[in-house]
Short mmCIF file of N, CA and C in Angstrom, two decimals:
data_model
loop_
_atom_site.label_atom_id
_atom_site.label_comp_id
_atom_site.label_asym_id
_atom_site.label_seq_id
_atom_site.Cartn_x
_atom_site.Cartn_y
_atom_site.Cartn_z
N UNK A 1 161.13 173.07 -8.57
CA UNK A 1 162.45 173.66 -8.60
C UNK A 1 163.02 173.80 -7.17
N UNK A 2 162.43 174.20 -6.27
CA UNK A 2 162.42 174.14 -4.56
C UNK A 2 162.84 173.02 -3.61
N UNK A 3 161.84 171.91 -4.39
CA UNK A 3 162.93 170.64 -4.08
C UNK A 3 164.11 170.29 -4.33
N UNK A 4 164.11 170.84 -5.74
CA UNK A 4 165.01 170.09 -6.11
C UNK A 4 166.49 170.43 -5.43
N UNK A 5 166.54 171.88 -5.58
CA UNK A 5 167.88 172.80 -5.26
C UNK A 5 168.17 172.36 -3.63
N UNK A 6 167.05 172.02 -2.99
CA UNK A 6 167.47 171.40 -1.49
C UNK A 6 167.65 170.03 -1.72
N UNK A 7 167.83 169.60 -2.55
CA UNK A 7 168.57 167.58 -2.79
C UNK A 7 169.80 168.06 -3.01
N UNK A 8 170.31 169.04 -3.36
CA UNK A 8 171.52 169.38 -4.42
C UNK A 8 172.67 168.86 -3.26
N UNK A 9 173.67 168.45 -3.09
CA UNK A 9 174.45 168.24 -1.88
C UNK A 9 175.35 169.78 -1.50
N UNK A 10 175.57 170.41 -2.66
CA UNK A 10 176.42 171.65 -1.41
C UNK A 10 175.14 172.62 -0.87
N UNK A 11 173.66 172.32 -1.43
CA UNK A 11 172.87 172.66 -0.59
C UNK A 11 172.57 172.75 1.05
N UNK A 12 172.27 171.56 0.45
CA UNK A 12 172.41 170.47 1.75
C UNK A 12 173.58 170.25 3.23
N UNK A 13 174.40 170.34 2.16
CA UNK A 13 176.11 170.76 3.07
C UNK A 13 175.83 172.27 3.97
N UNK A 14 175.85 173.43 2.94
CA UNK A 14 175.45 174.53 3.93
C UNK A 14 174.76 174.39 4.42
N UNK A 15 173.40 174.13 4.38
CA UNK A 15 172.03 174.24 5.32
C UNK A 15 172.64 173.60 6.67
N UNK A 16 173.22 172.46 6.50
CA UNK A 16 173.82 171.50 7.58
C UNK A 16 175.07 172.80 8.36
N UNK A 17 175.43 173.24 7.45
CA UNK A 17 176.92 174.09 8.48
C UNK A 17 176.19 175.34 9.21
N UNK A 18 174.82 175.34 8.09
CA UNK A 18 174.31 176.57 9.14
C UNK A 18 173.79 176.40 10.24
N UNK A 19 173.01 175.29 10.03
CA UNK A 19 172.65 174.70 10.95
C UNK A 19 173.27 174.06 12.47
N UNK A 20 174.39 173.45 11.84
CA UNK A 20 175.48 173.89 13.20
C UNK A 20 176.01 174.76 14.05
N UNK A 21 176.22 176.00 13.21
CA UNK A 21 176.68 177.12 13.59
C UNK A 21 175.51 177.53 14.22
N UNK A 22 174.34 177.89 14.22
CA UNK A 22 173.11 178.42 15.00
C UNK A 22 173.29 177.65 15.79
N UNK A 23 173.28 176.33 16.37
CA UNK A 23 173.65 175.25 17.68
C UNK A 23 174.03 175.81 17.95
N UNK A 24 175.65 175.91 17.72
CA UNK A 24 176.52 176.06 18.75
C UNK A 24 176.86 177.47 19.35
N UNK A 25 176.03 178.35 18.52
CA UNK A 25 176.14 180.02 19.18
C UNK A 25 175.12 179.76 20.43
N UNK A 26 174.37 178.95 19.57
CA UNK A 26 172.77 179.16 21.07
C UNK A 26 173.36 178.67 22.36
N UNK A 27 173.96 176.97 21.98
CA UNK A 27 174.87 176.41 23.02
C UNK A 27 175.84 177.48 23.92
N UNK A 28 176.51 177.97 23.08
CA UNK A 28 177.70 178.84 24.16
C UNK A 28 176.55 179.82 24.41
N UNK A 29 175.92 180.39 24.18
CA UNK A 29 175.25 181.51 24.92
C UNK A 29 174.40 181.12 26.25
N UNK A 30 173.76 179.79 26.04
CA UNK A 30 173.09 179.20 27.01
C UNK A 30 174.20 178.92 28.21
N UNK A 31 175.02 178.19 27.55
CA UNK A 31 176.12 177.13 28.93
C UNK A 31 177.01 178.54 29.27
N UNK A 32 177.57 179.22 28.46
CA UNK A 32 178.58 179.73 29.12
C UNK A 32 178.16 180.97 29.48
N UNK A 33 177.00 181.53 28.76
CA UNK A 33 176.09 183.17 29.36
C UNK A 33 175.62 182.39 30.76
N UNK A 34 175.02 181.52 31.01
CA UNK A 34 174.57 180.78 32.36
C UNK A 34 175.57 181.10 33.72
N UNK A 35 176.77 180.68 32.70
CA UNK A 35 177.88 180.39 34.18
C UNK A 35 178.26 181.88 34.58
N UNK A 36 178.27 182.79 33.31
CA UNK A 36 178.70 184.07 33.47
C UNK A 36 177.83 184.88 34.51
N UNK A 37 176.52 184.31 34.22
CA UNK A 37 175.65 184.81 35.04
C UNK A 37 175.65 184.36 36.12
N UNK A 38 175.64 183.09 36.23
CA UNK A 38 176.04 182.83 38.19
C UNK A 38 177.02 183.35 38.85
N UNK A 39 178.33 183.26 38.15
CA UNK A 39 179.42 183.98 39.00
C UNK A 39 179.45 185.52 39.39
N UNK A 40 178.44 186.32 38.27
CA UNK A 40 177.89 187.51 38.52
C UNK A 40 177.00 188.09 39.68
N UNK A 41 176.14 186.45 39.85
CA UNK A 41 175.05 186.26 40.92
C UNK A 41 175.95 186.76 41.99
N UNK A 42 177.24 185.92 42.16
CA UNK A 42 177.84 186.35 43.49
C UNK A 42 178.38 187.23 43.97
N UNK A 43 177.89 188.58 43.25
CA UNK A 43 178.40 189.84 43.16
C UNK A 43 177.06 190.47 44.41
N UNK A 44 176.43 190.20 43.71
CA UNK A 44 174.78 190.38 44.43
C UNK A 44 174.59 189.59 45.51
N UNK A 45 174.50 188.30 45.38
CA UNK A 45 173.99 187.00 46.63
C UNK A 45 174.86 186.84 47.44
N UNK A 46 174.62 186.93 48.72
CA UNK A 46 175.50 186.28 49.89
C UNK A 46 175.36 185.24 50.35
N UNK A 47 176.15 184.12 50.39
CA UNK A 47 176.33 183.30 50.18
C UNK A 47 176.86 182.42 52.17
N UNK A 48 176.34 181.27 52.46
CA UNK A 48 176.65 180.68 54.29
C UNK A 48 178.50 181.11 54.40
N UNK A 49 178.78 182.44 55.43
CA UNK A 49 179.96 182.59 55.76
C UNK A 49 180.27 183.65 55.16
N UNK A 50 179.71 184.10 53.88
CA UNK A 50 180.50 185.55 53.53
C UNK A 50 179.36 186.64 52.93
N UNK A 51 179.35 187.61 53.01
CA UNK A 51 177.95 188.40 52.51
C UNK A 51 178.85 189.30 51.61
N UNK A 52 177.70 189.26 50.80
CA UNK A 52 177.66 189.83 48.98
C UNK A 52 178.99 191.12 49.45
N UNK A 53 179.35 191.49 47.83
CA UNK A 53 179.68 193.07 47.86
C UNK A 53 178.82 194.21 47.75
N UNK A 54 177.70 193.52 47.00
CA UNK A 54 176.57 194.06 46.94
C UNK A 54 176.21 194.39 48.37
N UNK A 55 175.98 194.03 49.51
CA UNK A 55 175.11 193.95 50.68
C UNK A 55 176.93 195.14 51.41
N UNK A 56 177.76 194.88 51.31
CA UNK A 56 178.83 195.26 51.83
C UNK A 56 178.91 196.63 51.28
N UNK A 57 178.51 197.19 49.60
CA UNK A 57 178.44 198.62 49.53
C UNK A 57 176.94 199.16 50.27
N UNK A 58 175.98 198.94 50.26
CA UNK A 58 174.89 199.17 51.66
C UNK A 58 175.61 199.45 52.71
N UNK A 59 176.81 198.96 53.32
CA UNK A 59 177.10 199.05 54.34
C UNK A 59 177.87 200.62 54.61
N UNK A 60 178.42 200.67 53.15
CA UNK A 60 179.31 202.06 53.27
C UNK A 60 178.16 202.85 52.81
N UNK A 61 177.62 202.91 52.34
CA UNK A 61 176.79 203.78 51.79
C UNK A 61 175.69 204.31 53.10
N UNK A 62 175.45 203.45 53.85
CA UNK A 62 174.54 203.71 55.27
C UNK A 62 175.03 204.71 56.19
N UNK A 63 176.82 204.24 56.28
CA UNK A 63 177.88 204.90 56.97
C UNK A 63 178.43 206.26 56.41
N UNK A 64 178.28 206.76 54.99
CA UNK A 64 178.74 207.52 54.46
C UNK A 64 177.60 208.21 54.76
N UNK A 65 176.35 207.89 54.59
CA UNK A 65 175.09 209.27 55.14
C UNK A 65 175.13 209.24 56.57
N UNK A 66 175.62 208.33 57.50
CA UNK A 66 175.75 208.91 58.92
C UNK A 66 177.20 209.65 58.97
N UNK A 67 177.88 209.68 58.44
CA UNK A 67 179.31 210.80 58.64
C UNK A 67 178.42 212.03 58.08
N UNK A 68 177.82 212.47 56.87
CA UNK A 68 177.49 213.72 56.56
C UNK A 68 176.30 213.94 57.25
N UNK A 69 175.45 213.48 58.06
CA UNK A 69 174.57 213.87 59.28
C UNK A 69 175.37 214.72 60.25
N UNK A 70 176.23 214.01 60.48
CA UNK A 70 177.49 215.32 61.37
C UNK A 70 178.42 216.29 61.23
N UNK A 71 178.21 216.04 59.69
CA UNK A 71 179.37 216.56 58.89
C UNK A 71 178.42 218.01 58.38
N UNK A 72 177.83 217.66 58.04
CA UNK A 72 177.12 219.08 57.55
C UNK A 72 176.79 220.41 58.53
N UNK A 73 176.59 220.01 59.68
CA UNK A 73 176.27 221.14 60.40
C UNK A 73 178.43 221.54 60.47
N UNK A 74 179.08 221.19 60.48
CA UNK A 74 180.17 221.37 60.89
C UNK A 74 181.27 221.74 59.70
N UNK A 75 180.86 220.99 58.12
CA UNK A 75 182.07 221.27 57.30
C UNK A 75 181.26 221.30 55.67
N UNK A 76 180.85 221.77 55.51
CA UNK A 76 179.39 221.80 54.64
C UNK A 76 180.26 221.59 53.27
N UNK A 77 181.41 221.83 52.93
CA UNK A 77 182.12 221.95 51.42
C UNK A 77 182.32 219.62 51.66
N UNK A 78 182.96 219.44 52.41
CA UNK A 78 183.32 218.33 52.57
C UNK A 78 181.72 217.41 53.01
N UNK A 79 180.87 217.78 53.70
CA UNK A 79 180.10 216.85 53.70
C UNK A 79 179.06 217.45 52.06
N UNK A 80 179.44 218.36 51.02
CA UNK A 80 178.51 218.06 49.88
C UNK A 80 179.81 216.86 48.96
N UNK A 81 180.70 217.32 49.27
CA UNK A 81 182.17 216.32 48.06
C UNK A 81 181.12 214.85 49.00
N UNK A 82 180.60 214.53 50.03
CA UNK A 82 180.89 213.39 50.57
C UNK A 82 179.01 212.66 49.81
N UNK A 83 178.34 213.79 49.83
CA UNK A 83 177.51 213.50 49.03
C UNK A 83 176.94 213.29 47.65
N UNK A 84 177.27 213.98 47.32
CA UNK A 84 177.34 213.80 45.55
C UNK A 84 178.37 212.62 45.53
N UNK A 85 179.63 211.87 46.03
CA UNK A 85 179.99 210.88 45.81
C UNK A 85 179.54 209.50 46.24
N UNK A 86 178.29 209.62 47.10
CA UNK A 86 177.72 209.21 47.95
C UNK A 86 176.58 208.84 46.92
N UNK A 87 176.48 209.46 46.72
CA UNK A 87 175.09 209.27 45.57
C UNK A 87 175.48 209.03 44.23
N UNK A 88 176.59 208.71 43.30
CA UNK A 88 177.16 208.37 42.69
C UNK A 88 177.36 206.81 42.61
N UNK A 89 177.68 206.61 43.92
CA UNK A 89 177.77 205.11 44.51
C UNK A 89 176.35 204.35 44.46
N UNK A 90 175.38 205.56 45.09
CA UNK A 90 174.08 205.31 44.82
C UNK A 90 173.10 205.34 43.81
N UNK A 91 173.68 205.54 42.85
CA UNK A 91 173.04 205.46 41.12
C UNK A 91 173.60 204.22 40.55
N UNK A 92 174.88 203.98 40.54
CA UNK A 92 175.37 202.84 40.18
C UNK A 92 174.99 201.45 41.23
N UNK A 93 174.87 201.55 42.74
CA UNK A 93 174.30 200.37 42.97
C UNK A 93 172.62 199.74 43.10
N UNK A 94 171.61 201.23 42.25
CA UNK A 94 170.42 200.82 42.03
C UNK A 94 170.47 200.21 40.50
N UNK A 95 170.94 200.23 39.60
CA UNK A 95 171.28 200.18 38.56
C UNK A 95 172.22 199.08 38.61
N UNK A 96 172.62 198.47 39.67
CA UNK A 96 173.11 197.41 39.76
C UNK A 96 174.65 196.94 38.72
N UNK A 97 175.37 198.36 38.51
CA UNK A 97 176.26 198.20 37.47
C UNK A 97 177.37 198.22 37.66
N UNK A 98 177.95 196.35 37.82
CA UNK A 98 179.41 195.91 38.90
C UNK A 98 180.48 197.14 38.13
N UNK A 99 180.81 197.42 37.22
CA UNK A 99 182.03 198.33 37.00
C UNK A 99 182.11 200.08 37.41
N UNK A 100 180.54 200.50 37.10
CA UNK A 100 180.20 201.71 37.86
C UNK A 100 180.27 201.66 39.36
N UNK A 101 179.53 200.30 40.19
CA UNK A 101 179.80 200.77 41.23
C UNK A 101 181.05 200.76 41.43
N UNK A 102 182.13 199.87 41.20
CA UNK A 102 183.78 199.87 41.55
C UNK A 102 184.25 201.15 41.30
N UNK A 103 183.89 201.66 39.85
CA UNK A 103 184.39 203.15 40.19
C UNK A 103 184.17 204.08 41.17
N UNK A 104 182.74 203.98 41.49
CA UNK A 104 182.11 205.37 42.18
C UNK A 104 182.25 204.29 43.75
N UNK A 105 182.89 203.71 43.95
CA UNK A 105 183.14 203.16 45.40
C UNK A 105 184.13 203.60 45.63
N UNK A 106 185.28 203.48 44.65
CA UNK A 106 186.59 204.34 44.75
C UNK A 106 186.52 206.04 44.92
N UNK A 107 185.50 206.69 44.10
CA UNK A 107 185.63 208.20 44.44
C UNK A 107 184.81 208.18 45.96
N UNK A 108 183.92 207.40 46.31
CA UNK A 108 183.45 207.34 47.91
C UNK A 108 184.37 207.47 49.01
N UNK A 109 185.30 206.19 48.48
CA UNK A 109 186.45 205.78 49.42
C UNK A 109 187.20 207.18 49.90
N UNK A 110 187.33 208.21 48.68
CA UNK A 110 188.49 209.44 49.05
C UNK A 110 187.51 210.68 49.68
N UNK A 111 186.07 210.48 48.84
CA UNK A 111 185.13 211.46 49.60
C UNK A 111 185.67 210.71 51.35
N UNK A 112 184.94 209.98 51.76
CA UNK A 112 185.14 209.34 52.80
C UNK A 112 185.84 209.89 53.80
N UNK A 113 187.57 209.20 53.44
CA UNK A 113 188.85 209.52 54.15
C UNK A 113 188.49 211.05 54.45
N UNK A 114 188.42 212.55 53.34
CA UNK A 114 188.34 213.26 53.70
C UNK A 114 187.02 213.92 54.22
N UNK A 115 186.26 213.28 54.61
CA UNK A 115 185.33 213.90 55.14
C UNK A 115 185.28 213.57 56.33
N UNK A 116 185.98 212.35 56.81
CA UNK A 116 186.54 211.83 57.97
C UNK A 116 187.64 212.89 58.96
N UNK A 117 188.33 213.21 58.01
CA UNK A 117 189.79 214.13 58.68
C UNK A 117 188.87 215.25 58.66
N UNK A 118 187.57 216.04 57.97
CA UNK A 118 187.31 217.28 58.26
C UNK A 118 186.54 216.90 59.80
N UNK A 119 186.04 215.91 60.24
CA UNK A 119 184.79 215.64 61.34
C UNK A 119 185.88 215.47 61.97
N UNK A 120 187.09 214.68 62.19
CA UNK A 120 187.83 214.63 63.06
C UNK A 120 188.77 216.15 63.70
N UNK A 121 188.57 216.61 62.77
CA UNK A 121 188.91 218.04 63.04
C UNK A 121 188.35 219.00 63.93
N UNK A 122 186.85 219.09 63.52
CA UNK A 122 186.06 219.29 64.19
C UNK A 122 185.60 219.32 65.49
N UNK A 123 185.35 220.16 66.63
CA UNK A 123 184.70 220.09 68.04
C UNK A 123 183.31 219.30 67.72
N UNK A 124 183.50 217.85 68.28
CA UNK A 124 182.30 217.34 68.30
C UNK A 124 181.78 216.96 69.75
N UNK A 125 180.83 216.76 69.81
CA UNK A 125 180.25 216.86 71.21
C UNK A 125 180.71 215.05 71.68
N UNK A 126 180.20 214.63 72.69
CA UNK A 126 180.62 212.89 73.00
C UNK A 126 179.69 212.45 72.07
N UNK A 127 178.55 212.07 71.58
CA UNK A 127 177.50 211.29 70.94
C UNK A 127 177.92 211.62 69.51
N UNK A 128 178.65 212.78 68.86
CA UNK A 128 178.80 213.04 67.61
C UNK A 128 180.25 212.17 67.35
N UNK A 129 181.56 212.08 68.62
CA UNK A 129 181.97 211.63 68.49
C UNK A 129 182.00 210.40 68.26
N UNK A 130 181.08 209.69 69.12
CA UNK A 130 180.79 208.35 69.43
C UNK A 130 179.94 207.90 68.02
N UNK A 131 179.21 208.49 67.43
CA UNK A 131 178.80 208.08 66.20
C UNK A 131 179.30 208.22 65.02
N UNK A 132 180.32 209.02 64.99
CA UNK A 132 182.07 209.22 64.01
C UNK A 132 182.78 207.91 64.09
N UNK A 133 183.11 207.22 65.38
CA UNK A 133 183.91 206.34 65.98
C UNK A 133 182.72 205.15 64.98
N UNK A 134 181.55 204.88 65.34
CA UNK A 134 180.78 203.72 64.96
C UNK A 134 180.67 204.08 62.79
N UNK A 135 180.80 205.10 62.47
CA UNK A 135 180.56 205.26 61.20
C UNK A 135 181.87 204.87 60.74
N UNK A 136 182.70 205.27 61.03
CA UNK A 136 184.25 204.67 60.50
C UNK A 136 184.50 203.41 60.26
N UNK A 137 184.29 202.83 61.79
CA UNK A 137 184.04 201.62 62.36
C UNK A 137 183.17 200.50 60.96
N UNK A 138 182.17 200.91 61.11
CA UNK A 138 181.44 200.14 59.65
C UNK A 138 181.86 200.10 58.80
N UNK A 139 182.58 201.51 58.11
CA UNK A 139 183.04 201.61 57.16
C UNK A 139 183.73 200.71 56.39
N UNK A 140 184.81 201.23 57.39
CA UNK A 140 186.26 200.55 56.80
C UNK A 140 186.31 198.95 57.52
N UNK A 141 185.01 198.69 58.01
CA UNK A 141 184.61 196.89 58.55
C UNK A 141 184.37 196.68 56.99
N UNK A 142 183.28 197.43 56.65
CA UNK A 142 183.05 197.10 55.39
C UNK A 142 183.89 197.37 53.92
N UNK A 143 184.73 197.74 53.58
CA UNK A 143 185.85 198.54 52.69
C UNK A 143 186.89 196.81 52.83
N UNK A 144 187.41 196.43 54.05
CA UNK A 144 187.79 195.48 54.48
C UNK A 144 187.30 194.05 53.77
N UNK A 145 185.75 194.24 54.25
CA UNK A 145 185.49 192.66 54.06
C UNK A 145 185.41 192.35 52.47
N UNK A 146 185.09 193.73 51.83
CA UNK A 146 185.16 193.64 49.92
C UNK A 146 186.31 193.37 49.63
N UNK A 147 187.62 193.57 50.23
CA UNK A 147 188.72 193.32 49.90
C UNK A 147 189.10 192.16 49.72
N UNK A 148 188.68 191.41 50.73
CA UNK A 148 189.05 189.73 51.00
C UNK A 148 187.70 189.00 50.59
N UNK A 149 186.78 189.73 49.55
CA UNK A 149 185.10 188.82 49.10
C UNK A 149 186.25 187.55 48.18
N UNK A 150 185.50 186.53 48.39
CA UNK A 150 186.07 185.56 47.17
C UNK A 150 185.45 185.94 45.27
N UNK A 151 184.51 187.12 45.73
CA UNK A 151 184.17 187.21 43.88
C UNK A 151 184.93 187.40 42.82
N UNK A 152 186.25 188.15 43.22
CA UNK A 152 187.05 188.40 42.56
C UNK A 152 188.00 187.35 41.68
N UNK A 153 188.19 186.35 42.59
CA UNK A 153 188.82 185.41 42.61
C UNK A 153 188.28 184.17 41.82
N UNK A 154 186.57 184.52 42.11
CA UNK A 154 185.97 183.46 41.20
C UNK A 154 185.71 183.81 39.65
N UNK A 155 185.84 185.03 39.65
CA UNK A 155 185.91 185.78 38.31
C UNK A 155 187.20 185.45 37.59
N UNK A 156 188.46 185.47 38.32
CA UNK A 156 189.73 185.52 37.70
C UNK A 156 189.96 183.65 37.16
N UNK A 157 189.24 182.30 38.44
CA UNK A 157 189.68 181.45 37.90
C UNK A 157 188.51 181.19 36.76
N UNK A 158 187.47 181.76 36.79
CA UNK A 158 186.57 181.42 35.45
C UNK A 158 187.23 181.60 34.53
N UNK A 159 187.96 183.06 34.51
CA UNK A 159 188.31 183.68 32.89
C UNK A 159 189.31 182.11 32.34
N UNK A 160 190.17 182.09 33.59
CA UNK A 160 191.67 181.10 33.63
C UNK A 160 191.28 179.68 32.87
N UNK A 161 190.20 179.33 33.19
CA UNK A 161 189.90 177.89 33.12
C UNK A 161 189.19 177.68 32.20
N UNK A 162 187.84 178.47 31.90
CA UNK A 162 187.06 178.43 31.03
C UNK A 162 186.81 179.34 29.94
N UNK A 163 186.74 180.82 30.17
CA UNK A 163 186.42 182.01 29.11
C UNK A 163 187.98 182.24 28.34
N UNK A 164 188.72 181.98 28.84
CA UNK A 164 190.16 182.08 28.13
C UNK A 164 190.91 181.35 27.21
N UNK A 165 190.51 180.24 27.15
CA UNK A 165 190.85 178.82 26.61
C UNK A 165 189.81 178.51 25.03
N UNK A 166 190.53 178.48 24.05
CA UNK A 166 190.16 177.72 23.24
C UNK A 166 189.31 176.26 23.24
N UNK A 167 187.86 176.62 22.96
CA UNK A 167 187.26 177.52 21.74
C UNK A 167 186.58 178.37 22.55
N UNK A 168 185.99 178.01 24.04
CA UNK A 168 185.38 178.92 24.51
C UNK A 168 185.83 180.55 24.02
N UNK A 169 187.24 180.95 24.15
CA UNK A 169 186.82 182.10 23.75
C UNK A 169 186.70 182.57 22.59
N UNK A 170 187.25 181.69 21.60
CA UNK A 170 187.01 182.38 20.39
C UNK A 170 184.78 182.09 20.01
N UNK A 171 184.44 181.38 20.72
CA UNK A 171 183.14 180.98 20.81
C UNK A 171 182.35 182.05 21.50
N UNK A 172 182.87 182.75 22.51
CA UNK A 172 182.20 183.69 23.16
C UNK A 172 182.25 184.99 22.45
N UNK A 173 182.99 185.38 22.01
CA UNK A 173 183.05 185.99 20.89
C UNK A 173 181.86 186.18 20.11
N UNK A 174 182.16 185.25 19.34
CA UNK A 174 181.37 185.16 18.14
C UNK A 174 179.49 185.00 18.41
N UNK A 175 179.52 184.51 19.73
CA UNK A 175 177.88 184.48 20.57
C UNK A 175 177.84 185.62 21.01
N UNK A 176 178.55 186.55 21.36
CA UNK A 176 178.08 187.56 21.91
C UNK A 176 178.08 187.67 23.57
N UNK A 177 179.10 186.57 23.83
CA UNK A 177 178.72 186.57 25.80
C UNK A 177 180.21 187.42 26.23
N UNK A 178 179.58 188.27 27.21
CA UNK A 178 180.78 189.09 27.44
C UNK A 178 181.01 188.27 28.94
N UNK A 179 182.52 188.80 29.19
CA UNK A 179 182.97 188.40 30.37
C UNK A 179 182.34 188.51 32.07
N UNK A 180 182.55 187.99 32.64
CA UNK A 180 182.04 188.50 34.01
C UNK A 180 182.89 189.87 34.36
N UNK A 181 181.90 190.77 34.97
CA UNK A 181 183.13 191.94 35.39
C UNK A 181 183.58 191.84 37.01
N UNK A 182 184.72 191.91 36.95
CA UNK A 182 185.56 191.82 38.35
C UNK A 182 185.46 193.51 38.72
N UNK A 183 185.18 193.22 40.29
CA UNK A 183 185.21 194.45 41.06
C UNK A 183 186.69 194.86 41.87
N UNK A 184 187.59 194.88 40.81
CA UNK A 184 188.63 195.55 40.65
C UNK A 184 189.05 196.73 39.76
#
């Protein structure tokens, strides 16, 4: 009876459409989860001529614990706002999570500014100054160079060219591959 019902042709027909359909989910998950994942890579990897955003929030994050090294003996409400946002930044970039860190880089950014205007306020000695001047300095070197990273850009022409366009997206969909996230 087992045979037979698999000779039957609309048997046969479905088994065949199912059988396609399992292809081509595996296919888009392989080819286009792949690409999603490389362009993601470049969120993380720095690449000859431009270094990661990944390696570029390290940079604020290094600079944001040398402002509250000076900041604390001097403005203790503003260097804790500068920490707890500081470490916010720092949960989301061990956890490696591109949309958390964009958020909690943005509440950094305003911890930052104002924890900046409270130290600048401040009687600092020459070396406290001089290491205010170099923490800024990094900072906003680094705040800068995320601005002008090309990841963004490689995210926006992926969606444009490939994740946006018929069938890919109605295909991604239905596989389950989500978009690359832009650090905007």
């Amino acid at each position: 009876m087992y045979k037979r019902s698999l000779k039957h042709p609309i048997t046969a027909l479905l088994i065949a459409i199912l059988a396609c359909g399992f292809a081509m989910v595996m296919n888009t998950q392989m080819m286009l989860g792949e690409k999603v994942q490389e362009i993601e890579d470049g969120f993380f990897t720095s690449t000859p001529g431009e270094r990661s955003i990944y390696s570029r929030l390290s940079e604020k994050l290094d600079a944001s614990n040398g402002l509250w090294t000076i900041l604390e003996s001097e403005d203790a409400a503003a260097a804790e706002e500068l920490s707890v946002s500081r470490s916010a930044l720092l949960t989301a970039y061990e956890s490696r999570d591109i949309a958390a860190m964009y958020d909690a880089n943005a509440e950094l950014d305003k911890a930052f500014a104002s924890a900046k205007s409270a130290a600048e306020a401040a009687e600092l000695d020459e070396s406290q100054a001089s290491a205010l001047s170099s923490y800024v300095t990094n900072y906003e070197g680094a705040s800068k160079m995320i601005e002008q990273s090309s990841y963004n850009s490689s995210v926006l022409e992926f969606m444009r060219s490939v994740y946006n366009k018929f069938p890919a997206s109605r295909l991604a969909d239905f596989a389950g591959v989500e978009p690359p996230v832009s650090f905007e």
